[in-house]
Structures are given as structure tokens and as C-alpha cells.
PDB file of C-alpha atoms in Angstrom:
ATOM      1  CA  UNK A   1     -25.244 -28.574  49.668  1.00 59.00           C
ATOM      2  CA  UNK A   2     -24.855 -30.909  52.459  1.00 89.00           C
ATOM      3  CA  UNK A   3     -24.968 -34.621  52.378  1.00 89.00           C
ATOM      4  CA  UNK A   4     -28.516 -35.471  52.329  1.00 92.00           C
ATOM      5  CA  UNK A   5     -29.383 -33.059  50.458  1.00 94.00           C
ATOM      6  CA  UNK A   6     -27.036 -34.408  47.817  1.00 95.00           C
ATOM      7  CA  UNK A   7     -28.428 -37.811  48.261  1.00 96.00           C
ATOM      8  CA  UNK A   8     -32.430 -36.403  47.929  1.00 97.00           C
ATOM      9  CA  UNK A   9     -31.228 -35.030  44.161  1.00 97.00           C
ATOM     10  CA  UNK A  10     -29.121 -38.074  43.223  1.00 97.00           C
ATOM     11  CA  UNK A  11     -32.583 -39.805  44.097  1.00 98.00           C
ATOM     12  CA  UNK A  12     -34.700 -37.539  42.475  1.00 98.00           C
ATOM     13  CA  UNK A  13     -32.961 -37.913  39.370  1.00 98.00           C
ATOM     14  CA  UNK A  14     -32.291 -41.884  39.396  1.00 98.00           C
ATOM     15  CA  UNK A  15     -36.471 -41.594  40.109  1.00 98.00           C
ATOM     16  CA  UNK A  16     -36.755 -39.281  36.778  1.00 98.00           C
ATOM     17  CA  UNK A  17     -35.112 -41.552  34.800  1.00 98.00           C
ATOM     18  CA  UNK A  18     -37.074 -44.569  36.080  1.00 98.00           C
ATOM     19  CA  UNK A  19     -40.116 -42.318  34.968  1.00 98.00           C
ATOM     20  CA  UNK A  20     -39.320 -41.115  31.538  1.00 98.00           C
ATOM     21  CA  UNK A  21     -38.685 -45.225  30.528  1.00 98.00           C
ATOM     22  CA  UNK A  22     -42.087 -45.924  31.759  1.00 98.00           C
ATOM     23  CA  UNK A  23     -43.175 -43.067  29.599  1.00 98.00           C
ATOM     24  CA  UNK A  24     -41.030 -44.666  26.907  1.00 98.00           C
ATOM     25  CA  UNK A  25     -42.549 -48.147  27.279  1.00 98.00           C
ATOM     26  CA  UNK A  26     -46.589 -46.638  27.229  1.00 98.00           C
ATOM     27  CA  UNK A  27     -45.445 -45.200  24.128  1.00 98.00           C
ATOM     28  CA  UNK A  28     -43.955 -47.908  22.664  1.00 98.00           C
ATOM     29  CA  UNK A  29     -46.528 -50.527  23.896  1.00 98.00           C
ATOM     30  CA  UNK A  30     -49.217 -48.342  22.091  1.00 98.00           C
ATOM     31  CA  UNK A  31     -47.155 -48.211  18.674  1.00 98.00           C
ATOM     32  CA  UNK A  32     -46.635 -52.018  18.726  1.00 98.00           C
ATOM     33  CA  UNK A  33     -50.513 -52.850  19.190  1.00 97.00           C
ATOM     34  CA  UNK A  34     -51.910 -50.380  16.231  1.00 96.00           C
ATOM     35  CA  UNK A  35     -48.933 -51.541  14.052  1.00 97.00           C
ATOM     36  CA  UNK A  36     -48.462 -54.802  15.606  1.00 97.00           C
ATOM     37  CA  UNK A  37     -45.005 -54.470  15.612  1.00 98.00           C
ATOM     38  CA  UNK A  38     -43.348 -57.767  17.706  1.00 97.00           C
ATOM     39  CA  UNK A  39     -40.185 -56.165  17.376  1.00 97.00           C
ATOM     40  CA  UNK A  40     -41.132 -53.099  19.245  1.00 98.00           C
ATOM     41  CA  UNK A  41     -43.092 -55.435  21.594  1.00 98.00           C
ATOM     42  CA  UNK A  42     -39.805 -57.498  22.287  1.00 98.00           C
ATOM     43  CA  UNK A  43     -37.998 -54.271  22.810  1.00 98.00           C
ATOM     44  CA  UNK A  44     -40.619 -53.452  25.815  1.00 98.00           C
ATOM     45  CA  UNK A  45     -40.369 -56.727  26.681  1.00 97.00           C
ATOM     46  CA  UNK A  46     -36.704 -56.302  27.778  1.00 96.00           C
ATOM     47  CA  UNK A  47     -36.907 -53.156  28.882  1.00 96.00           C
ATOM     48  CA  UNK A  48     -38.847 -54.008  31.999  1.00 96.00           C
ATOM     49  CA  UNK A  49     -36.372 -55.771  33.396  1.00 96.00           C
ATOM     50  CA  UNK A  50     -34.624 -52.706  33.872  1.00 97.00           C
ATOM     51  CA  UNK A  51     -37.792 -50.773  35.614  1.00 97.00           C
ATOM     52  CA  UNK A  52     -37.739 -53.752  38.213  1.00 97.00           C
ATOM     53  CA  UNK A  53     -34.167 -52.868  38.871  1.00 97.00           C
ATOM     54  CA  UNK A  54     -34.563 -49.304  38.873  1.00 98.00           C
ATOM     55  CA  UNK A  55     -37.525 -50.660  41.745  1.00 98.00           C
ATOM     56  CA  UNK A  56     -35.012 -52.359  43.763  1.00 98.00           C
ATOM     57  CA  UNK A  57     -32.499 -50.169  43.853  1.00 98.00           C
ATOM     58  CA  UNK A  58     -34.817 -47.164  44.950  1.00 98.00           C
ATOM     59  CA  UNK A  59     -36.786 -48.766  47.906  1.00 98.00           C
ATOM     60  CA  UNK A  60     -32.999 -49.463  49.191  1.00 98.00           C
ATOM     61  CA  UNK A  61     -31.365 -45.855  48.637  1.00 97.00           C
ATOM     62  CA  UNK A  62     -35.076 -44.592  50.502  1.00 97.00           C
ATOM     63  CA  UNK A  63     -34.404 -47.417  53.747  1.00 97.00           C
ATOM     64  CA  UNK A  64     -30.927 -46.174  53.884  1.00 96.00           C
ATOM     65  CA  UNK A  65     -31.810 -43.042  53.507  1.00 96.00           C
ATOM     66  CA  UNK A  66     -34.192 -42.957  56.708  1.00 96.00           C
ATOM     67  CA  UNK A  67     -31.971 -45.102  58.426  1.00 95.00           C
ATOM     68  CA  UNK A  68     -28.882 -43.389  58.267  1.00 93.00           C
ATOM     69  CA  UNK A  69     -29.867 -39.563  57.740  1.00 93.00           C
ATOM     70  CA  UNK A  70     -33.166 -39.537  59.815  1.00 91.00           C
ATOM     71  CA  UNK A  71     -34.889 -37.088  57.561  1.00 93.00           C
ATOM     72  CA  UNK A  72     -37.421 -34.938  58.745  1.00 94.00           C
ATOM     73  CA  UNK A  73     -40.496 -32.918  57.347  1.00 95.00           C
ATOM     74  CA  UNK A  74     -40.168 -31.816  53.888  1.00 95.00           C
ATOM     75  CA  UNK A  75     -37.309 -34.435  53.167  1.00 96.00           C
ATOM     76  CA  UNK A  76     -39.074 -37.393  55.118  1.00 97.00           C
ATOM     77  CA  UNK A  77     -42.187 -36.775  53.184  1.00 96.00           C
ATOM     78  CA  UNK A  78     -39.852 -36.891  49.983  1.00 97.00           C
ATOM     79  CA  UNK A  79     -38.729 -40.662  50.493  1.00 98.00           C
ATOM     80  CA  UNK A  80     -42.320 -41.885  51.669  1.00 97.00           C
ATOM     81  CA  UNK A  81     -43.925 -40.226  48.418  1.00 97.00           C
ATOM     82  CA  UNK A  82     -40.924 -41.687  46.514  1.00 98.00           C
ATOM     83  CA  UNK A  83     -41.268 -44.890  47.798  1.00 97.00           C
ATOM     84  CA  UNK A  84     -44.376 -44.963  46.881  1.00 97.00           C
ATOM     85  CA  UNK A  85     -44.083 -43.073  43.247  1.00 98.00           C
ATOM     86  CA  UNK A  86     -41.308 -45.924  42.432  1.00 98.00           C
ATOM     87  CA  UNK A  87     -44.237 -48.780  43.038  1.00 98.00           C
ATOM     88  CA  UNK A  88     -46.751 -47.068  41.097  1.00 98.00           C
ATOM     89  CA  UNK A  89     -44.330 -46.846  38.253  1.00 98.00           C
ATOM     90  CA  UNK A  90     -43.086 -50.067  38.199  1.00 98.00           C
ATOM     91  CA  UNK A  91     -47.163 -51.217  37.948  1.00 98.00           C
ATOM     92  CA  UNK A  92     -47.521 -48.674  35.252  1.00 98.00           C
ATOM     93  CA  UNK A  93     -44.413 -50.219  33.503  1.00 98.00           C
ATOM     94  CA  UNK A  94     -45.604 -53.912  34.379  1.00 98.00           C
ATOM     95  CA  UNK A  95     -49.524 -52.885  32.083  1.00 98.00           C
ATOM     96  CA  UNK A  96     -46.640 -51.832  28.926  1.00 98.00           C
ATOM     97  CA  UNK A  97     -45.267 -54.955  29.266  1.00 98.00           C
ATOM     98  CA  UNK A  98     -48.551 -57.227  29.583  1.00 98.00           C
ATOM     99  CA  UNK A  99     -49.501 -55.185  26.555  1.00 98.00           C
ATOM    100  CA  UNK A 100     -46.491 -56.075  24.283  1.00 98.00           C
ATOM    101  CA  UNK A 101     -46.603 -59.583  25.954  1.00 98.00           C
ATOM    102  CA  UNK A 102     -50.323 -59.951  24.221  1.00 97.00           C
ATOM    103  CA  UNK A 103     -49.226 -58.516  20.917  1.00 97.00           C
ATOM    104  CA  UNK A 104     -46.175 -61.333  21.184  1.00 97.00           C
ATOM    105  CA  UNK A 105     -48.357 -64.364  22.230  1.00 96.00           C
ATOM    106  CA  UNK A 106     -50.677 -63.292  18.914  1.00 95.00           C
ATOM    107  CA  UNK A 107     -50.677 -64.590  15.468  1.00 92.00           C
ATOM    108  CA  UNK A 108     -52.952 -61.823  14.177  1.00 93.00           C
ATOM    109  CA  UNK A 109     -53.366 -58.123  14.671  1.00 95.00           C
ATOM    110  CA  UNK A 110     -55.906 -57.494  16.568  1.00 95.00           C
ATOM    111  CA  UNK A 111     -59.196 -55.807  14.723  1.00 95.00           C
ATOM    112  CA  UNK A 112     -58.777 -51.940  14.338  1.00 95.00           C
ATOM    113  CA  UNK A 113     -61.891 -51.233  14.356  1.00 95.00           C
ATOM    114  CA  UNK A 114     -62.998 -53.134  17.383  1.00 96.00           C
ATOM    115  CA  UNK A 115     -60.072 -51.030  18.513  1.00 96.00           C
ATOM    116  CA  UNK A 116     -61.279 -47.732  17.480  1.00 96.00           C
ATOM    117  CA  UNK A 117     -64.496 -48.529  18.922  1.00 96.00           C
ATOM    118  CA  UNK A 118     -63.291 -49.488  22.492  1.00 95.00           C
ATOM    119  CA  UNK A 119     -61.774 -45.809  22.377  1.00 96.00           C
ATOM    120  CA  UNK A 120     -58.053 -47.519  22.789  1.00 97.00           C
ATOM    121  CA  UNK A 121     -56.184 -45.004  21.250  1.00 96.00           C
ATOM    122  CA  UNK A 122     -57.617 -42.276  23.180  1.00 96.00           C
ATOM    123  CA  UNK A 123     -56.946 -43.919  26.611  1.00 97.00           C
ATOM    124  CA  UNK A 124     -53.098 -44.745  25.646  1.00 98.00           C
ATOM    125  CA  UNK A 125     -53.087 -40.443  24.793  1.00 97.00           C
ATOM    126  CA  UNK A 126     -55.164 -39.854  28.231  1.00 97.00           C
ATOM    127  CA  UNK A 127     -52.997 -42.010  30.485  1.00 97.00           C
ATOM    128  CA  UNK A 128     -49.539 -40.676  28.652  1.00 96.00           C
ATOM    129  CA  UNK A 129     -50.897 -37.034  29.733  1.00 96.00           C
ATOM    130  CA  UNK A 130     -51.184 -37.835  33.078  1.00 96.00           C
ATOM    131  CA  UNK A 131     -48.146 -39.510  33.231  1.00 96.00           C
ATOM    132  CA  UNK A 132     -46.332 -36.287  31.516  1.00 96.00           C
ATOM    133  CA  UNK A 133     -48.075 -34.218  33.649  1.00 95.00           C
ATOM    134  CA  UNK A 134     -46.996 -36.097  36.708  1.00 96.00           C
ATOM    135  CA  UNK A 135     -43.736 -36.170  35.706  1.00 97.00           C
ATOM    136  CA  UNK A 136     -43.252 -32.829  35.227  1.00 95.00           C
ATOM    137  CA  UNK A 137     -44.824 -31.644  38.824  1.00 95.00           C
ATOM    138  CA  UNK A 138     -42.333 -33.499  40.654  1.00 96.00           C
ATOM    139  CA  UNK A 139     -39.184 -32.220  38.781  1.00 97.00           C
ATOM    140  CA  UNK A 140     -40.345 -28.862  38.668  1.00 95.00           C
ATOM    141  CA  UNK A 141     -42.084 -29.059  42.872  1.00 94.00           C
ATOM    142  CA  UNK A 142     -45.137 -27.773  41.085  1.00 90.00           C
ATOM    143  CA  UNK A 143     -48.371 -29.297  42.055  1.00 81.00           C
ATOM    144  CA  UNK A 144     -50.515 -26.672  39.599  1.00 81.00           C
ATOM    145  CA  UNK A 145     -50.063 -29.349  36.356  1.00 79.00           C
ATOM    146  CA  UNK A 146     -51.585 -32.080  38.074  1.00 84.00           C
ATOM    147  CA  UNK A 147     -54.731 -30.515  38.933  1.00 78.00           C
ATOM    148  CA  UNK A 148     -56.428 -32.247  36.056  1.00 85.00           C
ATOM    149  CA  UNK A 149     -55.906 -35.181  36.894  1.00 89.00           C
ATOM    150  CA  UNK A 150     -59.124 -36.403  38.550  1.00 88.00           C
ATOM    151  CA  UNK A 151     -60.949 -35.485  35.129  1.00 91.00           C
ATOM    152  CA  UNK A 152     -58.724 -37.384  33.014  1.00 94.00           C
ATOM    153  CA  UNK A 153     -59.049 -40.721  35.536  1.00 94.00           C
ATOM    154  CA  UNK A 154     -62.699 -39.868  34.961  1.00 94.00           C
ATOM    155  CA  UNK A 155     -62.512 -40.122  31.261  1.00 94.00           C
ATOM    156  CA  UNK A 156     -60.637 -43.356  31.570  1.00 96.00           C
ATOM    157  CA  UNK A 157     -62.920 -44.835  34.006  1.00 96.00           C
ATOM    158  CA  UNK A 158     -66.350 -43.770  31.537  1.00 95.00           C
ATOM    159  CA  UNK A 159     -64.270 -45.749  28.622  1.00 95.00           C
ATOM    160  CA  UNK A 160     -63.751 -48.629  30.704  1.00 95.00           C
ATOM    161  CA  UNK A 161     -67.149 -49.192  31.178  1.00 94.00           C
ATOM    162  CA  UNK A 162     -68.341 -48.302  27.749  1.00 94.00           C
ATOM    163  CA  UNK A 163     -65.755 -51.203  26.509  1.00 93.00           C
ATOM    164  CA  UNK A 164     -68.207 -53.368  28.189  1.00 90.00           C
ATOM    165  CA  UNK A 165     -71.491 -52.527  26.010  1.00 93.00           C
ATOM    166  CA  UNK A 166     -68.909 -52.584  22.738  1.00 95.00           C
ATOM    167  CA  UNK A 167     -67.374 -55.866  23.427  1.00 95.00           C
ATOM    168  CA  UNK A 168     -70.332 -57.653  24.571  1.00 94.00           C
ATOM    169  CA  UNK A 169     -71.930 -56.731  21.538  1.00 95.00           C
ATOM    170  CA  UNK A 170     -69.338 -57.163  19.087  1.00 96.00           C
ATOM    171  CA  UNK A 171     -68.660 -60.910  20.565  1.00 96.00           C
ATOM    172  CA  UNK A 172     -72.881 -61.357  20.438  1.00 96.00           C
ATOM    173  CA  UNK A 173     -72.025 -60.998  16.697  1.00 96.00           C
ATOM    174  CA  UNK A 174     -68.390 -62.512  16.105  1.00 95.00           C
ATOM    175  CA  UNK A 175     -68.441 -65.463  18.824  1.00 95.00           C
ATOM    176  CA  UNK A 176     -65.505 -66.552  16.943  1.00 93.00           C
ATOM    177  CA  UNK A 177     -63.847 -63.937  17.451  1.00 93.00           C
ATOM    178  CA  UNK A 178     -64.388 -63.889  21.372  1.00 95.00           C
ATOM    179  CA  UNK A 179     -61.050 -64.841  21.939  1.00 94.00           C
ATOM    180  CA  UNK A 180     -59.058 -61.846  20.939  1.00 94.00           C
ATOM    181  CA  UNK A 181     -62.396 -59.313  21.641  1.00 95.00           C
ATOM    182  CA  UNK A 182     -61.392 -60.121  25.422  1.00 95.00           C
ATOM    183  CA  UNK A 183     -58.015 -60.235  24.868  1.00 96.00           C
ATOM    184  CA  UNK A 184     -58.652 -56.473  24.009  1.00 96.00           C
ATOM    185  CA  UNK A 185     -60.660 -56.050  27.211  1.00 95.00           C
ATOM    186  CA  UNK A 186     -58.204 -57.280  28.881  1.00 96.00           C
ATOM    187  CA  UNK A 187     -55.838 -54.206  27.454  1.00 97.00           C
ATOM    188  CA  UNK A 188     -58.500 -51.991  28.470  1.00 97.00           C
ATOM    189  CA  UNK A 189     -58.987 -53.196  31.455  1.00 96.00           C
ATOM    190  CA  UNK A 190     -54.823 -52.099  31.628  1.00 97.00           C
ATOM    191  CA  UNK A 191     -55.250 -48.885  30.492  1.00 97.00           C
ATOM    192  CA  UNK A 192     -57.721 -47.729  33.178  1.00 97.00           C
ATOM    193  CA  UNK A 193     -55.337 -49.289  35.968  1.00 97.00           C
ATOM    194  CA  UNK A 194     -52.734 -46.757  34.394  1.00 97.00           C
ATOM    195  CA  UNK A 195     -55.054 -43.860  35.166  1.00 96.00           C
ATOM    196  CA  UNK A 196     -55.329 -45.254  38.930  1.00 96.00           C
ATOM    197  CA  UNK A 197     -51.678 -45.473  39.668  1.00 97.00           C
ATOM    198  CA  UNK A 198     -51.241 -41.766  37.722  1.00 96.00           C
ATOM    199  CA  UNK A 199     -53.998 -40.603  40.707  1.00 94.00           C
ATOM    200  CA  UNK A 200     -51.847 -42.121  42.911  1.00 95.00           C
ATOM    201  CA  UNK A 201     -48.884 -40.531  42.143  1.00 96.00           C
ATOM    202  CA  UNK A 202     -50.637 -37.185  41.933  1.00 94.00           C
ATOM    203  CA  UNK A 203     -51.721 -37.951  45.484  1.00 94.00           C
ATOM    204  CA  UNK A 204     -48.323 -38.633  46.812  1.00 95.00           C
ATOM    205  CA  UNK A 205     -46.943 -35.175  44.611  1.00 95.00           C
ATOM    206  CA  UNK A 206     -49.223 -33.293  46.721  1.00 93.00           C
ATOM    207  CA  UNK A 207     -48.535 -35.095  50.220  1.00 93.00           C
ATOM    208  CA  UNK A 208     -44.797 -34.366  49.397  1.00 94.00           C
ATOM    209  CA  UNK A 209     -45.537 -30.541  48.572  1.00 93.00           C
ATOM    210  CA  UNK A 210     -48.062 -29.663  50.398  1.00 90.00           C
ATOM    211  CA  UNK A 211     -47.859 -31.833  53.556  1.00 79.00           C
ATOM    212  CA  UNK A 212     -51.781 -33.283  52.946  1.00 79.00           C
ATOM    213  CA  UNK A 213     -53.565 -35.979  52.536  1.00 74.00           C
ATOM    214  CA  UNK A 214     -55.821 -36.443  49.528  1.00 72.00           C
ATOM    215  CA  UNK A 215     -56.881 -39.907  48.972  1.00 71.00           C
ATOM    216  CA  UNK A 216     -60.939 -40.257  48.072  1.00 58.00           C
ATOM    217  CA  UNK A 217     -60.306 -35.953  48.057  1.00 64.00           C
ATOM    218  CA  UNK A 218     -60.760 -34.184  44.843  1.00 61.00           C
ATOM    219  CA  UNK A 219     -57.064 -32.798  43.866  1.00 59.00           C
ATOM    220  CA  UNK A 220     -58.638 -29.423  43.444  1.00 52.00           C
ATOM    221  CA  UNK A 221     -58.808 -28.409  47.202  1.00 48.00           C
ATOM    222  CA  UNK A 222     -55.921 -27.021  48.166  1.00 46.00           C
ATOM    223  CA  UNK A 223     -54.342 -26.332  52.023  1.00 43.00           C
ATOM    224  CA  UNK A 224     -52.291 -24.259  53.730  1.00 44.00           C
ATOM    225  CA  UNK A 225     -48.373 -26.131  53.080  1.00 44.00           C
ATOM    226  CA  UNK A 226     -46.899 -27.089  56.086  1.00 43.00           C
ATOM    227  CA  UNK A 227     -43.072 -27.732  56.131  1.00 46.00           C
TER     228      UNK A 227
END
């Protein structure tokens, strides 16, 4: 192995690591709103801090790494997809942390069945697939598990805008209660941002793979790889 390439796997893996927090944090930030556990929101809380350094330090090992090694095809498009992998996560970290920052600012759990009605739970499960998915394409250079992807964004997207028709209604009824209903839109609201940085991860995946471009493309089409 010669330099670079040793310098493309000690990246990788920092960039793995970086990933499987964030995965840590979605978990966590959905176990501290349905059990409303501030503890467990303090813990993501501080945890972030450490995703913004992981940010840091991987734009600068990718600027060195194109300034001083000159990279070309495959391994060039491996530090522009990184670069822009490591900003997607740090957003998707950044939504865990807003999360756990609403369940700290609150005196009351929030309702769970308001909850259960916006479809909550099932778009914290949808966006931790595609972030498991994800994350396992670009260890294992397999594109196949993120093909998927576009119909699980969809799903997230359809919730989003049913949240709408439930919270309008349930604040209709409980204008008391506005406060925290929007408060839970506002988590929502989250959670579908999470699906769009997961797309754009898959997108960047494939770019580094396959040497395409897939943005407002269906992940489904498929190219001959160019290297």
C-alpha cells in the first residue's frame, strides 16, 4: 500500500466513525423524546460537539489530501464525495441535537398520542434505515443497499405533509396546547430533512462508485462505471 492509499483508508475509517455516532445520536434522540429522558438528551447534547470536530478535521485531511497527493479518478472522486458525506452528517447530527435540545428546553413530555398520530416513530425507524443502509454501501463499495432509498425519502416526505392535516387539526381542538403541537412539527419537520441529506449521501455513494451524476435522477438507473 502506498502513501495515499494509506491516507484514503485512515480517512475512510475516521469518516466511519463520524457516521456510526450520528447513527448513535438518531437513536438516542428518538429514545429521549418517547421516554423523555433529559439525561439521554444531555448526553446528545455533548456529543455533538464531537461530530463538529470530527467536521473540521475531515474537510482539512480532504484539502491536504488534494493538495499534496493530487488524486485522480477513483481517489479524487473519493475526497469530493467525502467532503461532501462529512457535511451531510454533521446536518444529520445537528436535527439529533435540535431534537434533544427541545426535549431539554420542556417541562412536559410531549403528548404520545399526538406523537403516534404524526407517524414520529416510524420516521425516526425510516431515516435510521437509510442511514444504516448508507453506511454500509460505503464501507463495503457497494452501491446495491442503497437502491431503496428514493422510496424511503418518499415515505418521509408523504408523513411530512400528513403532519400538517394532524396538527392543524389537533391545535383547532387544543389551542392551548399549540405551543408544544408545533414544537412537534417542528421535530417533524427534522426528521424529513434527515431523509434529504440520507439522498444526498446516496447520491455522492454512487458518484464515488460509479463515476455519475444522479441528482433529481431516480437511484435505480444505473451506468456503465468509469474509473
Amino acid at each position: 500500500m502506498n502513501h495515499l492509499e494509506n491516507e484514503l483508508n485512515a480517512l475512510k475509517t475516521s469518516l466511519l466513525e463520524m457516521w456510526s455516532i450520528v447513527i448513535s445520536q438518531h437513536e438516542k434522540a428518538k429514545m429521549a423524546l418517547e421516554t423523555f429522558d433529559k439525561d439521554l438528551a444531555n448526553e446528545v447534547h455533548t456529543n455533538e460537539k464531537l461530530l463538529d470536530a470530527f467536521e473540521l478535521k475531515h474537510d482539512m485531511d480532504c484539502e491536504n489530501l488534494i493538495a499534496l497527493n493530487n488524486p485522480v479518478a477513483i481517489d479524487l472522486r473519493f475526497v469530493l464525495a467525502v467532503l461532501k458525506i462529512n457535511y451531510n452528517l454533521e446536518r444529520i447530527g445537528d436535527y439529533a441535537n435540535y431534537i434533544a435540545n427541545t426535549i431539554r428546553k420542556s417541562e412536559i413530555p410531549f403528548n404520545s398520542q399526538l406523537m403516534k398520530d404524526a407517524h414520529i416513530s416510524e420516521m425516526f425507524d425510516i431515516a435510521h434505515i437509510m442511514l444504516v443502509e448508507a453506511y454500509e454501501s460505503f464501507e463495503k463499495n457497494d452501491h446495491k443497499t442503497i437502491r431503496n432509498i428514493d422510496e424511503l425519502d418518499k415515505k418521509l416526505d408523504a408523513w411530512n405533509k400528513e403532519s400538517f392535516r394532524v396538527l392543524g387539526d389537533y391545535i383547532m381542538k387544543n389551542p392551548a396546547e399549540a405551543r408544544p403541537a408545533l414544537e412537534i412539527f417542528s421535530i417533524i419537520r427534522k426528521l424529513e430533512r434527515v431523509g434529504d441529506h440520507n439522498r444526498n449521501i446516496a447520491e455522492e455513494i454512487v458518484f464515488y462508485l460509479e463515476a455519475r451524476i444522479i441528482k433529481h435522477k431516480k437511484l435505480q438507473k444505473k451506468e456503465k462505471p468509469t474509473n
